[in-house]
C-alpha atoms as a printed R data frame, in Angstrom:
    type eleno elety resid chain resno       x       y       z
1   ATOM     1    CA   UNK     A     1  15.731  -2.499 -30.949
2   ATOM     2    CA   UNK     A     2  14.857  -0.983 -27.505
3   ATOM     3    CA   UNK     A     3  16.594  -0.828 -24.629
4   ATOM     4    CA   UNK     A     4  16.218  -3.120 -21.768
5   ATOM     5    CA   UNK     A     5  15.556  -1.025 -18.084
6   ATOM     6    CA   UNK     A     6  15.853  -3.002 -14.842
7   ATOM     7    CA   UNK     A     7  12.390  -3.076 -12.885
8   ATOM     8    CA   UNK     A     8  11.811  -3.938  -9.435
9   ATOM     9    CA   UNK     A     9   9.397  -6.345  -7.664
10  ATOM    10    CA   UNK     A    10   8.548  -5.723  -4.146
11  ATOM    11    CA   UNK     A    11   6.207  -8.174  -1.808
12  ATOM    12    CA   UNK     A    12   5.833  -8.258   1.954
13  ATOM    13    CA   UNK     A    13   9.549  -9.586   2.260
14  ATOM    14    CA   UNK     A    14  10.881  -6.684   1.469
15  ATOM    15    CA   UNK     A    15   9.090  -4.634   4.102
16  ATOM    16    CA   UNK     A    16   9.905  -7.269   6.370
17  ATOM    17    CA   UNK     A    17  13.640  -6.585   5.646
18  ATOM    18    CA   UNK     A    18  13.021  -3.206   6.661
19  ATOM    19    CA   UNK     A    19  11.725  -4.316   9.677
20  ATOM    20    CA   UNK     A    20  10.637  -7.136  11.442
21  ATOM    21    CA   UNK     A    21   7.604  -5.176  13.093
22  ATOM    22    CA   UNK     A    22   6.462  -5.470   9.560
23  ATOM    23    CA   UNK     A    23   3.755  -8.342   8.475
24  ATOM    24    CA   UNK     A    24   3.736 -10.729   5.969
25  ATOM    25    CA   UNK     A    25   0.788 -11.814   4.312
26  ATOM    26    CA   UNK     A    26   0.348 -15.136   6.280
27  ATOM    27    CA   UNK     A    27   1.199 -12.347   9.426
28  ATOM    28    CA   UNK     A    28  -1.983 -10.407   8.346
29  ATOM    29    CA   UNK     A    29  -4.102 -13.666   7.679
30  ATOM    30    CA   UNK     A    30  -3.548 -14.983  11.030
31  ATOM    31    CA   UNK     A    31  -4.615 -11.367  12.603
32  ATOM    32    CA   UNK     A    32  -8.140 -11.880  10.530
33  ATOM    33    CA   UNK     A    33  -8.033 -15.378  12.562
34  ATOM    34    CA   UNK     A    34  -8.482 -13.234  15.935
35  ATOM    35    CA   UNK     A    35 -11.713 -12.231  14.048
36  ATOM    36    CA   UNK     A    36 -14.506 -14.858  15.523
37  ATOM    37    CA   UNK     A    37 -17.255 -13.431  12.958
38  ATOM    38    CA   UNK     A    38 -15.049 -15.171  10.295
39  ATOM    39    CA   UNK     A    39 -14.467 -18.492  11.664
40  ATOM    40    CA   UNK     A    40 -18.254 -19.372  10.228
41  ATOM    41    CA   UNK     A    41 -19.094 -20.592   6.682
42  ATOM    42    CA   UNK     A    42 -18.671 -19.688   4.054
43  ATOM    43    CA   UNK     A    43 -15.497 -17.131   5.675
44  ATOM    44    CA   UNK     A    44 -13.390 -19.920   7.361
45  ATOM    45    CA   UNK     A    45 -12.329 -20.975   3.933
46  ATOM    46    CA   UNK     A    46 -10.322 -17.897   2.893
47  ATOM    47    CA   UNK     A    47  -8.726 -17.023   6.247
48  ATOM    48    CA   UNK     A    48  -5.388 -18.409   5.002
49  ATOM    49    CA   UNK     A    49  -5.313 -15.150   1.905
50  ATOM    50    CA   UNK     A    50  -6.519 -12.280   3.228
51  ATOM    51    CA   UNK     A    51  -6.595 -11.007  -0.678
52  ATOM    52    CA   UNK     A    52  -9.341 -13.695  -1.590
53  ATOM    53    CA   UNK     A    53 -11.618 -12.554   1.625
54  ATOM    54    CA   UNK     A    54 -11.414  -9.170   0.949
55  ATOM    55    CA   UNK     A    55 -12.235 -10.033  -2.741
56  ATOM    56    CA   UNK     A    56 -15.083 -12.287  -1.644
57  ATOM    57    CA   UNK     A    57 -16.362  -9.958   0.615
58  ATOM    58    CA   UNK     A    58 -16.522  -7.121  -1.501
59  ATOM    59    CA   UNK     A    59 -17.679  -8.501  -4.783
60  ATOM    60    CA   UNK     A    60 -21.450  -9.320  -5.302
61  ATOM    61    CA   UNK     A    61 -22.123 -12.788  -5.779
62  ATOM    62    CA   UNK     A    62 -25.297 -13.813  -7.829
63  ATOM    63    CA   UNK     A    63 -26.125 -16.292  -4.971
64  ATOM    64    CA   UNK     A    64 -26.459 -13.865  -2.413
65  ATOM    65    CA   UNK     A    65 -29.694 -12.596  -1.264
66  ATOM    66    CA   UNK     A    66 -29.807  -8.310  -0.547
67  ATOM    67    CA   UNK     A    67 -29.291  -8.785   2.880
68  ATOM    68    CA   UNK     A    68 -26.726 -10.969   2.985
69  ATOM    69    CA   UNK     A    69 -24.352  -9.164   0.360
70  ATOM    70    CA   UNK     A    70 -24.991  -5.870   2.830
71  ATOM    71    CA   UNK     A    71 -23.371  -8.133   5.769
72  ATOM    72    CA   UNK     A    72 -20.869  -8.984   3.411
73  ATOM    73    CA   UNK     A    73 -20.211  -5.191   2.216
74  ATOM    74    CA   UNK     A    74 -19.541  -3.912   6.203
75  ATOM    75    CA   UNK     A    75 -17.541  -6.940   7.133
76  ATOM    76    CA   UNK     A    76 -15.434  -5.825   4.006
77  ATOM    77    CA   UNK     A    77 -15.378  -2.286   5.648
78  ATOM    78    CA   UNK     A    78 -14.381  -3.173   8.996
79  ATOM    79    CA   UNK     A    79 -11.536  -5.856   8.320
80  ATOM    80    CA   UNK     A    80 -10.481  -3.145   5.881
81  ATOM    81    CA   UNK     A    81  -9.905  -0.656   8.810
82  ATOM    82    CA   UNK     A    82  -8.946  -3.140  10.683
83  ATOM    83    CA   UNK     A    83  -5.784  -4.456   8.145
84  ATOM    84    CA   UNK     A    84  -4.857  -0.826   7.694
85  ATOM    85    CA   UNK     A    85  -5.398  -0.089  11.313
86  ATOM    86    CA   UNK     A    86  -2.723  -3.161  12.252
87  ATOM    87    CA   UNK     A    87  -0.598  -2.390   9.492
88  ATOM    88    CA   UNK     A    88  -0.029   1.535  10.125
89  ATOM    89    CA   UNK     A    89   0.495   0.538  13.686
90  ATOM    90    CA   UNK     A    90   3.427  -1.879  12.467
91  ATOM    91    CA   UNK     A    91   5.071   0.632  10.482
92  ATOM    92    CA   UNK     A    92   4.672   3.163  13.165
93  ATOM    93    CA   UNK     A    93   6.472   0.817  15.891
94  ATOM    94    CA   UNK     A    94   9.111  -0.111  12.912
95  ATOM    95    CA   UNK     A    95   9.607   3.449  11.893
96  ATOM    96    CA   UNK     A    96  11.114   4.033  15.489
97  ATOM    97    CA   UNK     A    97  14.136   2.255  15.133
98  ATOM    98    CA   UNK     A    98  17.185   3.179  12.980
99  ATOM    99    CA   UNK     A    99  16.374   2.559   9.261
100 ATOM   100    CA   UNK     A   100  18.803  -0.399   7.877
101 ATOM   101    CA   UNK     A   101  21.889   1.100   5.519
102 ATOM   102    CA   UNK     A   102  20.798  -1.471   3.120
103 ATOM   103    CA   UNK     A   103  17.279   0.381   2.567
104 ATOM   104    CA   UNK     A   104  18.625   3.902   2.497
105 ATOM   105    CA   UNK     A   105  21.408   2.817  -0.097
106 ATOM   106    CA   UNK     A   106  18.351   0.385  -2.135
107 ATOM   107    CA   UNK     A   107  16.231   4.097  -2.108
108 ATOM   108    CA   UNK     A   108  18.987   5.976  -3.026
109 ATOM   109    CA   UNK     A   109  19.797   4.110  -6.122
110 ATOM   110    CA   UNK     A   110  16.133   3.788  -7.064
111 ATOM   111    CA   UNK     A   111  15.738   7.379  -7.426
112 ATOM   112    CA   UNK     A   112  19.189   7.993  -9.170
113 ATOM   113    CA   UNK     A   113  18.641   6.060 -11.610
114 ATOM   114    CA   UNK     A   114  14.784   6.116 -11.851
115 ATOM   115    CA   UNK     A   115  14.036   2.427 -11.634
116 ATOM   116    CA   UNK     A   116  10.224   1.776 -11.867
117 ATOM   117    CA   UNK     A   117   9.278   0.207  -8.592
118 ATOM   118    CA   UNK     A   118   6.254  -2.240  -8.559
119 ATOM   119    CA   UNK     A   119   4.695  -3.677  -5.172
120 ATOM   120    CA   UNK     A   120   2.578  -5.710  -4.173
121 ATOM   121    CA   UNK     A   121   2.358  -4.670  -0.803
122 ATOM   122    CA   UNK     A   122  -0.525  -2.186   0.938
123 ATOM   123    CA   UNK     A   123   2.147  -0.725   3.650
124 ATOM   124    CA   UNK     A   124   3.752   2.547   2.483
125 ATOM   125    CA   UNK     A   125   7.280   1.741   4.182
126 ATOM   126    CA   UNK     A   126   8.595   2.481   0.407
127 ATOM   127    CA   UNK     A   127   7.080   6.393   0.908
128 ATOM   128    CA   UNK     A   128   8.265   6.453   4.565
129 ATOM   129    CA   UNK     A   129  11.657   5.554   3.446
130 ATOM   130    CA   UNK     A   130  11.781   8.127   1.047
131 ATOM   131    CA   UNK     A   131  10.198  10.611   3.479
132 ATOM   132    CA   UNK     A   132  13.198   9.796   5.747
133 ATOM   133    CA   UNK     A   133  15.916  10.746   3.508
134 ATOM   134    CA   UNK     A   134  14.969  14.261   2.945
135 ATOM   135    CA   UNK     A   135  17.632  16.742   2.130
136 ATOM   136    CA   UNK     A   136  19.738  16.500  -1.074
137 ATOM   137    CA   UNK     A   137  21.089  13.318  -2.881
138 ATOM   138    CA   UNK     A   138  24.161  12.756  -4.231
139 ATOM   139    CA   UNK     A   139  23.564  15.388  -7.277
140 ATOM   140    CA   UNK     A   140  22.583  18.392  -4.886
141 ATOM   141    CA   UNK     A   141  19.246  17.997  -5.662
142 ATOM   142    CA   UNK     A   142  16.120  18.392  -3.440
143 ATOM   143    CA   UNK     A   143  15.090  14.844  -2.324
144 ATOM   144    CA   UNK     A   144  11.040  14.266  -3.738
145 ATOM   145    CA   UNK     A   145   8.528  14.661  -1.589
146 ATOM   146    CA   UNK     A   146   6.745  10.836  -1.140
147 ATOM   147    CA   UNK     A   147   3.542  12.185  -3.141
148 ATOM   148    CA   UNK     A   148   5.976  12.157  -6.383
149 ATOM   149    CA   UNK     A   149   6.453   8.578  -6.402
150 ATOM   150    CA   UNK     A   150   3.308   7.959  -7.986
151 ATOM   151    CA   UNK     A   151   3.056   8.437 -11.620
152 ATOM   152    CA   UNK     A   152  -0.371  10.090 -11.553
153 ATOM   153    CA   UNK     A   153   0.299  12.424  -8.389
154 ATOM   154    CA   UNK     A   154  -2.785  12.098  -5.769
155 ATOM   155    CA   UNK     A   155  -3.307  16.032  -4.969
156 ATOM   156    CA   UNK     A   156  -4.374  17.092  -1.547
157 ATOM   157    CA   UNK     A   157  -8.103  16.741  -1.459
158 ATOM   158    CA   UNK     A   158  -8.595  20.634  -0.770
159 ATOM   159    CA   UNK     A   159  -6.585  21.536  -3.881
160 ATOM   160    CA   UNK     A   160  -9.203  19.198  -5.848
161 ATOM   161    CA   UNK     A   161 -12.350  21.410  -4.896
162 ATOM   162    CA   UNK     A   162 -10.491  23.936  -7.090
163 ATOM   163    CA   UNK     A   163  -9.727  22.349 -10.437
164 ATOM   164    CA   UNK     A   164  -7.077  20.494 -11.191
165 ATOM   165    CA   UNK     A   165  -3.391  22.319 -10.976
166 ATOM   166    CA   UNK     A   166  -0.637  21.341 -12.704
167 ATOM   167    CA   UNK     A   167   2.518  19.402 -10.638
168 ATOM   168    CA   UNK     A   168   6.303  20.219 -10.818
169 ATOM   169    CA   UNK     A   169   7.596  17.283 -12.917
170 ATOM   170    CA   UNK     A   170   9.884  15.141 -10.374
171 ATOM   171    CA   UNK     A   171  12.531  13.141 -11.308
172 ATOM   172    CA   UNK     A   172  12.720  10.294  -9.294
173 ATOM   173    CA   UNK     A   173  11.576   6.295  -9.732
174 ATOM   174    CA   UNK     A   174   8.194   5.665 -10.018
175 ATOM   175    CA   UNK     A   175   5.805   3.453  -7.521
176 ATOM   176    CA   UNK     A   176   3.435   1.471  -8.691
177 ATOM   177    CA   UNK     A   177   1.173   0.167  -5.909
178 ATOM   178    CA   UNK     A   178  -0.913  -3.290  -7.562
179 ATOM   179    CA   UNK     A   179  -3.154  -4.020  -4.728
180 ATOM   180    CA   UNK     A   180  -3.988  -0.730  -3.346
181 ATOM   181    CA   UNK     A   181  -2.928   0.899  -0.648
182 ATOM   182    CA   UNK     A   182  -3.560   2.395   3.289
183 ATOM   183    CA   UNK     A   183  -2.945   5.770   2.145
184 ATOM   184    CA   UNK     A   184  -5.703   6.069  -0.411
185 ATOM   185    CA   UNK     A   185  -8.768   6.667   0.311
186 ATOM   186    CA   UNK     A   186 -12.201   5.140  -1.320
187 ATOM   187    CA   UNK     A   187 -15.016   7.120  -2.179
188 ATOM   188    CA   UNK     A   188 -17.715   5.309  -1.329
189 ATOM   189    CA   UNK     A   189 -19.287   5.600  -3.898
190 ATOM   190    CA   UNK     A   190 -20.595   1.951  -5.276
191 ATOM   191    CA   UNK     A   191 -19.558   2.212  -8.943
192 ATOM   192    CA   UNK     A   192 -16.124   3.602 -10.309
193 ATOM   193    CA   UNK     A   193 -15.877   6.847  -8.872
């Protein structure tokens, strides 16, 4: 029989905890309302989940004539930007102000005792928190750096012209980002990179 871990959940209420400068998702929908290029059919629909416009936008639909799909594609780009323009800014202004005990202590115990964390959110308040309590925790060890939070480490892209090198094993809890994330970074390129 195997042994049960705890896991933890994470939406846009969390970050909001952190901070109130933080959005929620009906926060972020109502900055795509500002937008008046998507107050026209067939847009005006999905401006209540910003996650169904996005997908909309950047998915080809069969009914879609060339030209139309490649005003579809750049509206996805710029409300993209956009999203991860207003979001960054948030966390900047929240990222100010002293960070609540509660979220220190709630980061401290993830990464004693390695709890898998799994969000939902885009914002990387999660990595900024653990960027903020750098020293040693309460084993002497070296806190992580952020990077080590992710289970398949994203290397700095001038290490990657080089070959892949191999990365000091970390133990800390893993984050697992589900919807992506503003501190990744798309190819371009239109297939599966």
């Amino acid at each position: 029989m195997s042994k049960s871990r705890p896991l933890l959940i994470l939406g846009s209420g969390f970050s909001k905890g952190v901070s109130s400068d933080m959005p929620t998702v009906m926060e972020l929908a109502e900055r795509l309302q500002q937008e008046d290029v998507l107050r026209r059919e067939p847009y005006r629909g999905f401006l209540d989940n910003p996650e169904l416009l996005l997908s909309y936008l950047s998915l080809d639909q069969p009914w879609r004539d060339p030209e139309e799909a490649l005003k579809d594609a750049g509206l996805f780009i710029r409300l993209q930007k956009l999203l991860a323009e207003h979001i960054t800014h948030c966390e900047d202004r929240a990222f100010k102000k002293p960070i609540p005990n509660w979220a220190s202590q709630l980061v401290q115990h993830l990464h004693e005792a390695r709890v898998p964390v799994i969000t939902l959110n885009y914002d990387t308040v999660m990595e900024r928190l653990v960027h903020h309590l750098k020293g040693t925790d309460s084993s002497g060890n070296m806190w992580p750096h952020e990077q080590h939070l992710y289970d398949l480490p994203l290397s700095p892209i001038l290490l990657r012209q080089f070959g892949t090198l191999a990365d000091v094993e970390t133990h800390t809890f893993q984050l697992i980002k589900i919807h992506g994330s503003i501190n990744w970074f798309y190819s371009g390129a239109e297939g599966f990179p």
